[in-house]
mmCIF file of C-alpha atoms in Angstrom:
data_model
loop_
_atom_site.group_PDB
_atom_site.id
_atom_site.type_symbol
_atom_site.label_atom_id
_atom_site.label_comp_id
_atom_site.label_asym_id
_atom_site.label_seq_id
_atom_site.Cartn_x
_atom_site.Cartn_y
_atom_site.Cartn_z
ATOM 1 C CA MET A 1 -34.756 -39.129 12.306
ATOM 2 C CA LYS A 2 -36.541 -39.227 15.590
ATOM 3 C CA LYS A 3 -34.393 -39.932 18.138
ATOM 4 C CA ILE A 4 -35.424 -42.847 20.707
ATOM 5 C CA ASN A 5 -35.439 -42.065 24.138
ATOM 6 C CA LEU A 6 -34.402 -45.243 25.459
ATOM 7 C CA GLU A 7 -34.673 -44.738 28.738
ATOM 8 C CA ASN A 8 -38.658 -44.093 29.102
ATOM 9 C CA ARG A 9 -38.512 -47.101 26.599
ATOM 10 C CA TYR A 10 -39.628 -50.343 27.856
ATOM 11 C CA ASN A 11 -35.609 -51.995 25.929
ATOM 12 C CA LEU A 12 -36.658 -56.142 27.323
ATOM 13 C CA ILE A 13 -40.035 -56.305 25.003
ATOM 14 C CA ASP A 14 -37.989 -54.581 22.215
ATOM 15 C CA ALA A 15 -35.053 -57.256 23.362
ATOM 16 C CA LEU A 16 -37.889 -59.786 23.693
ATOM 17 C CA ARG A 17 -39.054 -59.149 19.504
ATOM 18 C CA GLY A 18 -34.695 -58.926 19.292
ATOM 19 C CA PHE A 19 -34.477 -62.654 20.422
ATOM 20 C CA SER A 20 -37.443 -64.477 18.255
ATOM 21 C CA ILE A 21 -35.591 -62.020 15.307
ATOM 22 C CA VAL A 22 -32.968 -64.217 15.064
ATOM 23 C CA ASN A 23 -34.461 -67.132 15.563
ATOM 24 C CA MET A 24 -37.392 -66.612 12.741
ATOM 25 C CA VAL A 25 -33.628 -65.845 10.460
ATOM 26 C CA LEU A 26 -32.275 -69.398 11.342
ATOM 27 C CA TYR A 27 -35.345 -70.338 10.861
ATOM 28 C CA HIS A 28 -35.441 -69.385 7.136
ATOM 29 C CA PHE A 29 -32.412 -69.640 6.473
ATOM 30 C CA LEU A 30 -32.150 -73.722 7.156
ATOM 31 C CA TYR A 31 -36.098 -74.269 5.303
ATOM 32 C CA ASP A 32 -33.936 -72.557 2.359
ATOM 33 C CA VAL A 33 -31.519 -74.769 2.184
ATOM 34 C CA PHE A 34 -33.435 -77.911 2.918
ATOM 35 C CA MET A 35 -37.234 -77.048 1.713
ATOM 36 C CA VAL A 36 -36.720 -75.152 -1.017
ATOM 37 C CA TYR A 37 -33.161 -76.357 -2.047
ATOM 38 C CA GLY A 38 -34.640 -79.606 -1.227
ATOM 39 C CA VAL A 39 -31.212 -80.803 0.862
ATOM 40 C CA ASP A 40 -33.985 -82.594 3.158
ATOM 41 C CA VAL A 41 -37.581 -82.012 3.019
ATOM 42 C CA LYS A 42 -38.353 -84.005 5.696
ATOM 43 C CA TRP A 43 -36.476 -81.160 7.893
ATOM 44 C CA ALA A 44 -40.049 -79.158 8.700
ATOM 45 C CA PHE A 45 -42.132 -82.393 9.719
ATOM 46 C CA ASN A 46 -39.544 -82.421 12.368
ATOM 47 C CA PRO A 47 -41.562 -81.970 15.137
ATOM 48 C CA TRP A 48 -38.824 -80.026 17.412
ATOM 49 C CA ILE A 49 -39.136 -78.000 14.455
ATOM 50 C CA ILE A 50 -42.539 -77.478 14.173
ATOM 51 C CA ALA A 51 -42.596 -76.851 17.933
ATOM 52 C CA TRP A 52 -39.610 -74.006 17.016
ATOM 53 C CA GLU A 53 -41.714 -72.417 14.424
ATOM 54 C CA ARG A 54 -45.052 -72.512 16.416
ATOM 55 C CA TYR A 55 -42.938 -71.054 19.304
ATOM 56 C CA ILE A 56 -41.530 -68.932 16.829
ATOM 57 C CA CYS A 57 -44.487 -67.830 15.487
ATOM 58 C CA ILE A 58 -46.571 -67.472 18.753
ATOM 59 C CA SER A 59 -43.559 -65.130 20.166
ATOM 60 C CA PHE A 60 -43.539 -62.854 17.434
ATOM 61 C CA ILE A 61 -48.027 -61.796 16.721
ATOM 62 C CA MET A 62 -47.954 -62.179 21.124
ATOM 63 C CA ILE A 63 -45.568 -59.453 21.600
ATOM 64 C CA SER A 64 -46.862 -56.952 18.802
ATOM 65 C CA GLY A 65 -50.340 -57.309 21.045
ATOM 66 C CA VAL A 66 -48.861 -56.249 23.890
ATOM 67 C CA THR A 67 -46.737 -53.562 21.886
ATOM 68 C CA LEU A 68 -50.263 -52.103 20.782
ATOM 69 C CA HIS A 69 -50.465 -50.744 23.713
ATOM 70 C CA PHE A 70 -47.931 -48.057 22.978
ATOM 71 C CA SER A 71 -48.478 -47.445 19.024
ATOM 72 C CA LYS A 72 -49.989 -43.604 18.449
ATOM 73 C CA HIS A 73 -50.646 -44.283 15.083
ATOM 74 C CA ALA A 74 -52.114 -48.118 15.958
ATOM 75 C CA TYR A 75 -53.925 -47.377 12.281
ATOM 76 C CA ARG A 76 -51.367 -45.739 10.696
ATOM 77 C CA ARG A 77 -49.473 -48.519 11.421
ATOM 78 C CA GLY A 78 -51.645 -51.707 10.513
ATOM 79 C CA ILE A 79 -52.207 -50.493 7.817
ATOM 80 C CA ILE A 80 -47.983 -49.761 6.837
ATOM 81 C CA LEU A 81 -47.707 -53.707 7.407
ATOM 82 C CA ASN A 82 -50.497 -54.797 5.498
ATOM 83 C CA LEU A 83 -48.529 -52.205 3.123
ATOM 84 C CA CYS A 84 -45.120 -54.208 3.267
ATOM 85 C CA GLY A 85 -47.302 -57.675 4.082
ATOM 86 C CA LEU A 86 -48.644 -57.475 -0.785
ATOM 87 C CA LEU A 87 -44.813 -55.798 -1.140
ATOM 88 C CA ILE A 88 -44.462 -59.193 -0.075
ATOM 89 C CA THR A 89 -47.041 -61.330 -1.381
ATOM 90 C CA ALA A 90 -46.022 -59.449 -5.022
ATOM 91 C CA VAL A 91 -42.640 -60.461 -4.685
ATOM 92 C CA THR A 92 -42.730 -64.175 -4.139
ATOM 93 C CA VAL A 93 -45.621 -64.371 -6.797
ATOM 94 C CA ILE A 94 -43.569 -63.319 -9.727
ATOM 95 C CA VAL A 95 -39.865 -64.464 -8.142
ATOM 96 C CA MET A 96 -40.852 -67.894 -6.026
ATOM 97 C CA PRO A 97 -44.019 -68.555 -7.609
ATOM 98 C CA SER A 98 -43.995 -71.753 -5.195
ATOM 99 C CA GLN A 99 -42.783 -70.444 -2.254
ATOM 100 C CA ALA A 100 -45.230 -67.624 -2.757
ATOM 101 C CA ILE A 101 -46.322 -65.687 0.323
ATOM 102 C CA TRP A 102 -50.322 -64.901 0.392
ATOM 103 C CA PHE A 103 -51.534 -63.767 4.137
ATOM 104 C CA GLY A 104 -48.735 -63.924 5.567
ATOM 105 C CA VAL A 105 -47.104 -62.904 9.058
ATOM 106 C CA LEU A 106 -47.461 -58.669 8.184
ATOM 107 C CA ASN A 107 -50.843 -58.981 6.908
ATOM 108 C CA LEU A 108 -52.086 -61.448 9.885
ATOM 109 C CA ILE A 109 -50.229 -58.128 12.291
ATOM 110 C CA GLY A 110 -51.473 -55.614 10.969
ATOM 111 C CA CYS A 111 -54.672 -56.285 9.931
ATOM 112 C CA SER A 112 -55.003 -57.774 13.866
ATOM 113 C CA MET A 113 -53.660 -54.428 14.946
ATOM 114 C CA ILE A 114 -56.587 -52.697 12.586
ATOM 115 C CA ILE A 115 -59.261 -54.346 14.319
ATOM 116 C CA CYS A 116 -58.133 -54.738 18.420
ATOM 117 C CA ASN A 117 -57.543 -51.176 17.893
ATOM 118 C CA ALA A 118 -61.215 -50.333 17.110
ATOM 119 C CA LEU A 119 -61.873 -52.875 20.419
ATOM 120 C CA ARG A 120 -59.196 -51.132 22.833
ATOM 121 C CA LYS A 121 -62.049 -49.569 24.893
ATOM 122 C CA CYS A 122 -64.138 -53.084 24.928
ATOM 123 C CA PHE A 123 -60.519 -54.624 25.464
ATOM 124 C CA ASP A 124 -59.965 -52.391 28.442
ATOM 125 C CA ARG A 125 -63.005 -52.964 30.464
ATOM 126 C CA ILE A 126 -62.334 -57.304 30.846
ATOM 127 C CA ASN A 127 -60.248 -58.610 33.207
ATOM 128 C CA PRO A 128 -57.235 -58.864 32.317
ATOM 129 C CA TYR A 129 -57.193 -62.779 33.754
ATOM 130 C CA LEU A 130 -60.614 -63.559 32.121
ATOM 131 C CA GLY A 131 -59.752 -61.806 28.358
ATOM 132 C CA ALA A 132 -56.410 -63.860 29.013
ATOM 133 C CA GLY A 133 -57.598 -66.956 29.358
ATOM 134 C CA LEU A 134 -60.536 -66.594 26.651
ATOM 135 C CA SER A 135 -58.109 -65.542 24.567
ATOM 136 C CA LEU A 136 -56.528 -68.216 24.667
ATOM 137 C CA LEU A 137 -59.404 -71.337 24.814
ATOM 138 C CA CYS A 138 -60.403 -69.373 21.321
ATOM 139 C CA PHE A 139 -57.030 -70.017 19.995
ATOM 140 C CA ALA A 140 -57.520 -73.848 20.925
ATOM 141 C CA VAL A 141 -60.354 -74.369 20.076
ATOM 142 C CA PHE A 142 -60.217 -72.320 16.437
ATOM 143 C CA TYR A 143 -56.844 -72.972 15.404
ATOM 144 C CA GLY A 144 -58.282 -76.391 13.228
ATOM 145 C CA VAL A 145 -60.113 -73.955 11.538
ATOM 146 C CA PRO A 146 -57.400 -73.456 8.438
ATOM 147 C CA GLU A 147 -58.203 -77.380 8.022
ATOM 148 C CA ARG A 148 -61.587 -77.231 8.071
ATOM 149 C CA TYR A 149 -62.571 -78.529 12.065
ATOM 150 C CA ILE A 150 -63.617 -77.345 15.505
ATOM 151 C CA GLY A 151 -61.116 -78.427 18.010
ATOM 152 C CA PHE A 152 -58.909 -78.438 21.299
ATOM 153 C CA PHE A 153 -55.514 -77.461 19.344
ATOM 154 C CA ASN A 154 -55.248 -80.399 17.428
ATOM 155 C CA ILE A 155 -58.323 -82.230 18.546
ATOM 156 C CA ARG A 156 -60.971 -82.655 16.429
ATOM 157 C CA LEU A 157 -64.415 -81.708 17.810
ATOM 158 C CA PHE A 158 -65.885 -81.728 15.006
ATOM 159 C CA THR A 159 -66.423 -80.809 10.760
ATOM 160 C CA LEU A 160 -66.536 -77.674 9.409
ATOM 161 C CA PRO A 161 -69.692 -77.438 6.093
ATOM 162 C CA ASP A 162 -67.955 -77.314 2.751
ATOM 163 C CA PHE A 163 -69.589 -74.314 2.393
ATOM 164 C CA PHE A 164 -66.658 -71.823 3.997
ATOM 165 C CA TYR A 165 -64.399 -73.026 2.309
ATOM 166 C CA GLN A 166 -65.743 -73.162 -1.648
ATOM 167 C CA PHE A 167 -65.353 -69.021 -1.498
ATOM 168 C CA LYS A 168 -61.346 -68.204 -2.856
ATOM 169 C CA TYR A 169 -61.605 -64.962 -1.427
ATOM 170 C CA VAL A 170 -61.913 -65.168 2.196
ATOM 171 C CA ALA A 171 -58.590 -66.988 2.853
ATOM 172 C CA PHE A 172 -57.623 -64.911 5.206
ATOM 173 C CA LEU A 173 -60.510 -65.321 6.913
ATOM 174 C CA GLY A 174 -59.087 -68.639 7.806
ATOM 175 C CA PHE A 175 -61.640 -70.944 5.427
ATOM 176 C CA PRO A 176 -58.797 -71.510 2.172
ATOM 177 C CA ASP A 177 -60.183 -73.317 -0.830
ATOM 178 C CA SER A 178 -59.183 -76.849 -2.061
ATOM 179 C CA GLY A 179 -56.238 -74.591 -3.862
ATOM 180 C CA PHE A 180 -55.416 -72.792 -1.983
ATOM 181 C CA ARG A 181 -51.307 -73.366 -1.043
ATOM 182 C CA SER A 182 -49.133 -70.151 1.274
ATOM 183 C CA SER A 183 -45.830 -70.977 2.388
ATOM 184 C CA ASP A 184 -46.943 -69.176 5.082
ATOM 185 C CA TYR A 185 -50.499 -68.032 5.648
ATOM 186 C CA PHE A 186 -51.531 -66.846 9.394
ATOM 187 C CA PRO A 187 -56.246 -66.373 8.740
ATOM 188 C CA ILE A 188 -57.325 -63.888 11.047
ATOM 189 C CA ILE A 189 -59.433 -66.641 12.590
ATOM 190 C CA THR A 190 -57.058 -68.468 14.951
ATOM 191 C CA TRP A 191 -54.154 -66.352 15.341
ATOM 192 C CA ILE A 192 -55.571 -62.697 15.900
ATOM 193 C CA PHE A 193 -56.207 -64.063 19.839
ATOM 194 C CA VAL A 194 -52.239 -64.805 20.159
ATOM 195 C CA TYR A 195 -51.799 -61.280 19.644
ATOM 196 C CA ALA A 196 -55.236 -60.602 21.712
ATOM 197 C CA PHE A 197 -53.251 -62.463 24.595
ATOM 198 C CA GLY A 198 -50.669 -60.408 23.932
ATOM 199 C CA TYR A 199 -52.162 -57.567 25.159
ATOM 200 C CA PHE A 200 -54.317 -58.541 28.399
ATOM 201 C CA LEU A 201 -50.134 -60.460 28.930
ATOM 202 C CA TRP A 202 -49.472 -56.662 29.585
ATOM 203 C CA ARG A 203 -52.355 -55.032 31.406
ATOM 204 C CA ILE A 204 -52.077 -58.342 33.308
ATOM 205 C CA ILE A 205 -47.624 -57.156 33.758
ATOM 206 C CA GLN A 206 -49.745 -53.975 34.446
ATOM 207 C CA SER A 207 -51.917 -54.730 37.391
ATOM 208 C CA PHE A 208 -48.452 -55.946 39.843
ATOM 209 C CA ASN A 209 -46.629 -53.365 38.874
ATOM 210 C CA ILE A 210 -43.909 -54.253 36.936
ATOM 211 C CA GLU A 211 -42.989 -52.062 34.551
ATOM 212 C CA ASP A 212 -40.303 -50.650 34.851
ATOM 213 C CA PHE A 213 -38.704 -54.003 35.013
ATOM 214 C CA PHE A 214 -39.133 -54.317 30.893
ATOM 215 C CA ARG A 215 -37.165 -51.165 30.610
ATOM 216 C CA ARG A 216 -33.373 -52.712 31.297
ATOM 217 C CA ARG A 217 -32.554 -52.948 28.148
ATOM 218 C CA VAL A 218 -30.133 -56.027 26.645
ATOM 219 C CA TYR A 219 -27.956 -54.725 23.224
ATOM 220 C CA VAL A 220 -28.124 -55.886 20.350
ATOM 221 C CA LEU A 221 -31.045 -57.687 21.371
ATOM 222 C CA ASP A 222 -32.953 -54.644 21.513
ATOM 223 C CA PHE A 223 -31.825 -53.139 18.495
ATOM 224 C CA LEU A 224 -32.442 -56.077 16.217
ATOM 225 C CA GLY A 225 -36.186 -55.670 18.407
ATOM 226 C CA ARG A 226 -36.345 -51.713 17.414
ATOM 227 C CA HIS A 227 -35.418 -52.376 13.340
ATOM 228 C CA SER A 228 -37.688 -55.988 13.429
ATOM 229 C CA LEU A 229 -39.633 -55.398 10.913
ATOM 230 C CA ILE A 230 -36.562 -53.563 7.576
ATOM 231 C CA ILE A 231 -34.996 -56.457 9.317
ATOM 232 C CA TYR A 232 -38.142 -59.458 8.156
ATOM 233 C CA LEU A 233 -38.086 -56.850 4.886
ATOM 234 C CA ILE A 234 -34.802 -57.783 3.759
ATOM 235 C CA HIS A 235 -33.973 -61.240 5.002
ATOM 236 C CA GLN A 236 -34.857 -63.390 3.242
ATOM 237 C CA PRO A 237 -33.655 -62.171 -0.313
ATOM 238 C CA VAL A 238 -30.537 -62.007 2.312
ATOM 239 C CA LEU A 239 -31.374 -65.407 2.668
ATOM 240 C CA LEU A 240 -31.752 -66.737 -0.117
ATOM 241 C CA GLY A 241 -28.726 -65.140 -1.622
ATOM 242 C CA ILE A 242 -26.298 -67.043 0.465
ATOM 243 C CA CYS A 243 -27.828 -69.846 -0.426
ATOM 244 C CA LEU A 244 -26.868 -68.760 -4.937
ATOM 245 C CA LEU A 245 -23.336 -68.848 -3.373
ATOM 246 C CA ILE A 246 -23.669 -71.637 -1.651
ATOM 247 C CA PHE A 247 -25.468 -73.732 -4.203
ATOM 248 C CA GLY A 248 -24.581 -71.901 -7.000
ATOM 249 C CA TYR A 249 -28.870 -71.409 -8.655
ATOM 250 C CA ILE A 250 -32.582 -70.623 -7.551
#
């Protein structure tokens, strides 16, 4: 196993990702208890819970965009993440079809990594403040595309034609048809802009020459952040096993 040089690593970024992972595991455990096992099916619609879920998603994707700067094998890692995402899809379809995941966060990050890495030379020619601002603006404007509208987050400006949503196999882009269902859905249109924002954010940090601040360690959290993929892959089976012990049935 290759030894990681923690002195030269941006450990604080690992710690921030580790914090997101901890929040994600806790959220998914509560989701399993309240939603999958039906303890309180209104739980996920509480505004505070919705805000918490959005924070977890945005932070996780944004940090992944930051780390594109440090990836020496972005295309290979993007393919690996997509394969892991497809594995999760296969497992959920077989084991829990009612909670099947189609194009979840791993597929989104994997595709974003491949696309943004291909565009890195173009990104690097853009002023990072402009790039970050445009990324946030595009995220806001295209946020409602899966819900068939263009607007500003939840503010609808105009409805998109039904034509875009009649093709079953373009849901991954952000155009799900009426029969599409997924318990974890992050289409490329919308969420790739959060990934791109993370990429430009690190360039802004570099402009202040404060990269060394991010070499600080936050023990345990930075360890979890370095092993975020394996935690993501195994956490749900572990959580469902705990729920099985609590409730006595699947």
